[in-house]
Amino acid sequence: METDSDKGISRKPNGLALLPLLVFFALYIITFVVTGDLKNMPISVAFLTASVVALFTSKGGKIKDRVAIFCRGAGDETILLMVFIFILAGAFASTAKAMGAVDATVNLMLYLLPQKTILVSTFIAACFISMSMGTSTGTIAALAPIAVGISAQTGIPVPMMLGVVVSGSMFGDNLSFISDTTIVATRSQGVEMKDKFRVNIRIVLPAVILVGMLYVYQGFTYMQKAEVPVGDIEWRMVLPYMVVLVAAMAGMNGIWVVIGGKGLSGIIGLLKGGFGIWL
């Protein structure tokens, strides 16, 4: 039995408490069934709807008391920090993609590694990008079109290429220092991010090595004759990712890391002409 220290109310576990979470997922499922695209359901709408359901189904007394509890929870330092990181990381990912950092990273991997290691090259690029941006879904969205293009040029099955992208993206997000979920996990448990990194790397590194070796073998199998054209190597395009990754691993505050990465991406994008001030 749990006790609410603020109100002195004893509460028993209640399955109804899961209703807001079920509503949240149901909105996405219904949207996908009706429209065929999850993006048609804005995440803010889903969160707001689930929050309203939580307010009306919770047992916190009068509605004004429930709203007060909700506001105290929403104003928690850890929650607000997660929101800030989520917004800033999304802005950094969008800016970096718009100025060409994703394509430059993929070209760099294809340039540094032999063509027959195309699968492991894409895998490493996904790991690097997701670890730098702190988002697996953003990395998947950015690299999926590139993976499909590589598949069309080489004959490698599309599911294989997309599997490479997804696996690399999940690895990087799991270890990222600026991931919103990482911040919540560490702060809620009272540990440092470097401690989580040390524990996680021991768990995932063996799997990554095994998967990488498998991709090397499959790459040699698929790439007997096909060749993938490598674009021009623009080292400055990869610089924002490098700066973010090094700064985060050096222990710099996550907020300043993503702000610096976004600012550097914006400057490089403006100088290169990838976008203008207003667009």
Short mmCIF file of C-alpha atoms in Angstrom, two decimals:
data_model
loop_
_atom_site.label_atom_id
_atom_site.label_comp_id
_atom_site.label_asym_id
_atom_site.label_seq_id
_atom_site.Cartn_x
_atom_site.Cartn_y
_atom_site.Cartn_z
CA MET A 1 0.00 0.00 0.00
CA GLU A 2 1.26 3.45 -0.91
CA THR A 3 0.82 6.66 1.06
CA ASP A 4 0.37 10.13 -0.39
CA SER A 5 2.55 12.24 1.92
CA ASP A 6 0.89 15.47 0.83
CA LYS A 7 -2.68 14.42 1.63
CA GLY A 8 -2.17 11.55 4.04
CA ILE A 9 -4.29 9.32 1.81
CA SER A 10 -3.63 5.58 1.62
CA ARG A 11 -4.07 4.14 -1.86
CA LYS A 12 -4.34 0.62 -3.21
CA PRO A 13 -2.99 -0.33 -6.64
CA ASN A 14 -5.69 0.30 -9.24
CA GLY A 15 -5.63 -0.81 -12.87
CA LEU A 16 -7.63 2.29 -13.77
CA ALA A 17 -4.42 4.29 -13.32
CA LEU A 18 -3.19 2.81 -16.62
CA LEU A 19 -6.12 4.30 -18.54
CA PRO A 20 -4.27 7.53 -19.58
CA LEU A 21 -1.42 5.44 -20.99
CA LEU A 22 -3.89 3.23 -22.88
CA VAL A 23 -5.62 6.32 -24.27
CA PHE A 24 -2.28 7.70 -25.42
CA PHE A 25 -1.44 4.55 -27.38
CA ALA A 26 -5.00 4.15 -28.63
CA LEU A 27 -4.87 7.59 -30.25
CA TYR A 28 -1.81 6.58 -32.26
CA ILE A 29 -3.30 3.22 -33.20
CA ILE A 30 -6.55 4.80 -34.39
CA THR A 31 -4.63 7.47 -36.30
CA PHE A 32 -2.53 4.82 -38.04
CA VAL A 33 -5.58 2.70 -38.92
CA VAL A 34 -7.52 5.66 -40.30
CA THR A 35 -4.74 7.60 -42.04
CA GLY A 36 -1.89 5.10 -42.39
CA ASP A 37 0.62 7.59 -40.96
CA LEU A 38 1.46 8.03 -37.26
CA LYS A 39 2.74 11.55 -37.93
CA ASN A 40 -0.85 12.72 -38.41
CA MET A 41 -1.29 12.52 -34.63
CA PRO A 42 0.66 15.41 -33.05
CA ILE A 43 2.40 14.25 -29.88
CA SER A 44 1.20 17.38 -28.03
CA VAL A 45 -2.42 16.43 -28.75
CA ALA A 46 -1.86 12.87 -27.53
CA PHE A 47 -0.19 14.07 -24.33
CA LEU A 48 -2.88 16.68 -23.64
CA THR A 49 -5.69 14.16 -24.15
CA ALA A 50 -4.02 11.59 -21.89
CA SER A 51 -3.42 14.29 -19.25
CA VAL A 52 -7.10 15.27 -19.26
CA VAL A 53 -8.09 11.63 -18.85
CA ALA A 54 -5.63 11.34 -15.94
CA LEU A 55 -7.13 14.38 -14.23
CA PHE A 56 -10.69 13.05 -14.44
CA THR A 57 -9.89 9.45 -13.47
CA SER A 58 -7.49 10.13 -10.58
CA LYS A 59 -8.60 10.18 -6.96
CA GLY A 60 -7.10 13.41 -5.76
CA GLY A 61 -10.19 15.06 -4.31
CA LYS A 62 -11.71 18.07 -6.02
CA ILE A 63 -10.69 18.86 -9.58
CA LYS A 64 -8.70 21.91 -8.45
CA ASP A 65 -6.68 19.68 -6.11
CA ARG A 66 -5.98 17.26 -8.96
CA VAL A 67 -4.86 20.13 -11.18
CA ALA A 68 -2.54 21.34 -8.40
CA ILE A 69 -1.00 17.87 -8.09
CA PHE A 70 -0.61 17.70 -11.87
CA CYS A 71 1.11 21.09 -11.97
CA ARG A 72 3.52 20.16 -9.18
CA GLY A 73 4.45 17.00 -11.05
CA ALA A 74 4.80 18.81 -14.38
CA GLY A 75 6.98 21.43 -12.71
CA ASP A 76 9.42 18.89 -11.28
CA GLU A 77 13.03 19.75 -12.11
CA THR A 78 13.70 16.40 -13.79
CA ILE A 79 10.56 16.59 -15.95
CA LEU A 80 11.29 20.14 -17.08
CA LEU A 81 14.90 19.28 -17.89
CA MET A 82 13.70 16.34 -19.98
CA VAL A 83 11.31 18.63 -21.87
CA PHE A 84 14.04 21.19 -22.55
CA ILE A 85 16.44 18.50 -23.77
CA PHE A 86 13.70 16.95 -25.92
CA ILE A 87 12.94 20.27 -27.61
CA LEU A 88 16.58 21.29 -28.05
CA ALA A 89 17.67 17.86 -29.30
CA GLY A 90 14.83 17.91 -31.83
CA ALA A 91 15.89 21.36 -33.01
CA PHE A 92 19.52 20.23 -33.30
CA ALA A 93 18.55 17.10 -35.25
CA SER A 94 16.41 19.09 -37.68
CA THR A 95 19.06 21.76 -38.19
CA ALA A 96 21.85 19.22 -38.68
CA LYS A 97 19.78 17.26 -41.20
CA ALA A 98 18.79 20.42 -43.10
CA MET A 99 22.39 21.56 -43.48
CA GLY A 100 23.49 18.14 -44.78
CA ALA A 101 25.20 16.54 -41.77
CA VAL A 102 23.43 13.19 -42.19
CA ASP A 103 24.43 12.74 -45.84
CA ALA A 104 27.97 13.90 -45.04
CA THR A 105 28.30 11.35 -42.23
CA VAL A 106 27.12 8.51 -44.46
CA ASN A 107 29.50 9.59 -47.25
CA LEU A 108 32.34 9.76 -44.73
CA MET A 109 31.69 6.19 -43.57
CA LEU A 110 31.49 4.95 -47.15
CA TYR A 111 34.74 6.76 -47.91
CA LEU A 112 36.67 5.49 -44.89
CA LEU A 113 35.52 1.88 -45.08
CA PRO A 114 35.65 -0.53 -48.07
CA GLN A 115 32.58 -0.75 -50.30
CA LYS A 116 32.04 -4.37 -49.32
CA THR A 117 31.44 -3.25 -45.75
CA ILE A 118 28.43 -1.16 -46.78
CA LEU A 119 26.19 -2.71 -44.13
CA VAL A 120 28.55 -2.17 -41.22
CA SER A 121 29.36 1.33 -42.53
CA THR A 122 25.68 2.27 -42.41
CA PHE A 123 25.42 0.65 -38.98
CA ILE A 124 28.33 2.69 -37.62
CA ALA A 125 26.90 5.87 -39.13
CA ALA A 126 23.54 5.21 -37.43
CA CYS A 127 25.30 4.56 -34.10
CA PHE A 128 27.33 7.74 -34.38
CA ILE A 129 24.44 9.99 -35.47
CA SER A 130 21.94 8.72 -32.87
CA MET A 131 24.50 8.97 -30.08
CA SER A 132 25.26 12.55 -31.13
CA MET A 133 21.61 13.62 -31.53
CA GLY A 134 20.17 11.68 -28.59
CA THR A 135 17.24 10.35 -30.57
CA SER A 136 16.71 6.98 -32.21
CA THR A 137 13.51 7.92 -34.03
CA GLY A 138 15.09 11.07 -35.46
CA THR A 139 18.05 9.06 -36.72
CA ILE A 140 15.79 6.46 -38.29
CA ALA A 141 13.76 9.17 -40.04
CA ALA A 142 16.96 10.77 -41.36
CA LEU A 143 18.73 7.59 -42.50
CA ALA A 144 15.80 5.52 -43.77
CA PRO A 145 15.63 7.31 -47.18
CA ILE A 146 19.41 6.89 -47.58
CA ALA A 147 19.13 3.19 -46.71
CA VAL A 148 16.38 2.71 -49.29
CA GLY A 149 18.55 4.43 -51.91
CA ILE A 150 21.51 2.20 -51.12
CA SER A 151 19.22 -0.81 -51.36
CA ALA A 152 18.07 0.22 -54.84
CA GLN A 153 21.68 0.66 -56.05
CA THR A 154 23.13 -2.53 -54.57
CA GLY A 155 20.25 -5.00 -54.58
CA ILE A 156 20.44 -5.44 -50.81
CA PRO A 157 16.89 -6.15 -49.53
CA VAL A 158 15.15 -3.09 -48.12
CA PRO A 159 14.22 -4.86 -44.83
CA MET A 160 17.91 -5.65 -44.32
CA MET A 161 19.03 -2.05 -44.84
CA LEU A 162 16.27 -0.68 -42.61
CA GLY A 163 17.14 -3.24 -39.94
CA VAL A 164 20.74 -2.00 -40.02
CA VAL A 165 19.55 1.59 -39.54
CA VAL A 166 17.16 0.73 -36.70
CA SER A 167 19.70 -1.38 -34.80
CA GLY A 168 22.39 1.31 -35.03
CA SER A 169 19.93 4.02 -34.01
CA MET A 170 18.82 2.12 -30.92
CA PHE A 171 22.44 1.53 -29.86
CA GLY A 172 23.37 5.19 -30.11
CA ASP A 173 20.27 6.46 -28.34
CA ASN A 174 20.87 4.00 -25.50
CA LEU A 175 24.31 5.49 -24.82
CA SER A 176 23.67 9.12 -25.68
CA PHE A 177 24.43 11.72 -23.02
CA ILE A 178 21.76 14.11 -24.32
CA SER A 179 18.89 11.65 -24.66
CA ASP A 180 15.81 12.78 -22.73
CA THR A 181 15.19 9.25 -21.47
CA THR A 182 18.80 8.98 -20.30
CA ILE A 183 18.45 12.19 -18.31
CA VAL A 184 15.24 11.01 -16.64
CA ALA A 185 16.75 7.60 -15.84
CA THR A 186 19.89 9.02 -14.24
CA ARG A 187 18.31 11.89 -12.32
CA SER A 188 15.44 9.80 -10.98
CA GLN A 189 17.92 7.21 -9.67
CA GLY A 190 20.42 9.74 -8.36
CA VAL A 191 23.36 8.60 -10.51
CA GLU A 192 25.72 10.33 -12.90
CA MET A 193 25.34 9.95 -16.67
CA LYS A 194 28.87 8.61 -16.93
CA ASP A 195 27.90 5.82 -14.52
CA LYS A 196 24.96 4.80 -16.71
CA PHE A 197 27.24 4.93 -19.76
CA ARG A 198 29.80 2.64 -18.11
CA VAL A 199 27.14 0.09 -17.19
CA ASN A 200 25.34 0.23 -20.54
CA ILE A 201 28.50 -0.03 -22.64
CA ARG A 202 29.36 -3.31 -20.93
CA ILE A 203 25.94 -4.66 -21.84
CA VAL A 204 25.61 -3.46 -25.42
CA LEU A 205 29.21 -3.47 -26.67
CA PRO A 206 29.48 -7.28 -26.98
CA ALA A 207 26.20 -7.33 -28.91
CA VAL A 208 27.37 -4.51 -31.17
CA ILE A 209 30.61 -6.32 -31.96
CA LEU A 210 28.77 -9.53 -32.84
CA VAL A 211 26.20 -7.68 -34.95
CA GLY A 212 28.96 -5.68 -36.66
CA MET A 213 30.80 -8.88 -37.59
CA LEU A 214 27.58 -10.31 -38.99
CA TYR A 215 27.06 -7.17 -41.08
CA VAL A 216 30.62 -7.43 -42.40
CA TYR A 217 30.01 -11.01 -43.53
CA GLN A 218 26.64 -10.17 -45.10
CA GLY A 219 28.12 -7.09 -46.76
CA PHE A 220 30.75 -9.17 -48.54
CA THR A 221 27.97 -11.55 -49.62
CA TYR A 222 25.75 -8.85 -51.11
CA MET A 223 28.49 -6.61 -52.54
CA GLN A 224 30.23 -9.03 -54.90
CA LYS A 225 29.66 -6.82 -57.95
CA ALA A 226 27.59 -3.79 -56.97
CA GLU A 227 29.21 -0.43 -56.28
CA VAL A 228 27.83 2.49 -54.31
CA PRO A 229 28.84 5.96 -55.55
CA VAL A 230 30.37 8.06 -52.78
CA GLY A 231 29.57 11.76 -52.73
CA ASP A 232 32.00 14.54 -51.92
CA ILE A 233 33.43 14.36 -48.41
CA GLU A 234 32.58 17.55 -46.51
CA TRP A 235 34.30 17.23 -43.17
CA ARG A 236 32.83 20.42 -41.78
CA MET A 237 29.34 18.93 -42.08
CA VAL A 238 30.23 16.22 -39.58
CA LEU A 239 31.74 18.75 -37.16
CA PRO A 240 28.51 19.45 -35.17
CA TYR A 241 28.09 15.75 -34.41
CA MET A 242 31.72 15.47 -33.37
CA VAL A 243 31.50 18.52 -31.10
CA VAL A 244 28.31 17.30 -29.43
CA LEU A 245 29.68 13.80 -28.88
CA VAL A 246 33.03 14.97 -27.46
CA ALA A 247 31.44 17.66 -25.28
CA ALA A 248 28.87 15.24 -23.86
CA MET A 249 31.45 12.57 -23.09
CA ALA A 250 33.64 15.24 -21.46
CA GLY A 251 30.85 15.86 -18.96
CA MET A 252 29.50 19.19 -20.23
CA ASN A 253 25.94 20.06 -19.20
CA GLY A 254 23.43 18.51 -21.64
CA ILE A 255 21.59 21.79 -22.21
CA TRP A 256 24.77 23.57 -23.29
CA VAL A 257 25.81 20.60 -25.41
CA VAL A 258 22.70 20.66 -27.58
CA ILE A 259 22.59 24.47 -27.70
CA GLY A 260 26.20 24.49 -28.91
CA GLY A 261 25.50 21.76 -31.45
CA LYS A 262 22.45 23.56 -32.80
CA GLY A 263 24.31 26.86 -32.99
CA LEU A 264 27.25 25.31 -34.83
CA SER A 265 24.89 23.53 -37.24
CA GLY A 266 23.11 26.79 -37.92
CA ILE A 267 26.34 28.69 -38.59
CA ILE A 268 27.71 26.00 -40.94
CA GLY A 269 24.34 25.74 -42.71
CA LEU A 270 24.21 29.51 -43.27
CA LEU A 271 27.80 29.68 -44.53
CA LYS A 272 27.29 26.72 -46.87
CA GLY A 273 23.93 27.99 -48.10
CA GLY A 274 22.01 24.95 -46.90
CA PHE A 275 19.29 27.29 -45.65
CA GLY A 276 18.70 30.99 -45.12
CA ILE A 277 17.98 33.06 -42.05
CA TRP A 278 14.22 32.99 -42.58
CA LEU A 279 13.89 29.49 -44.12
#
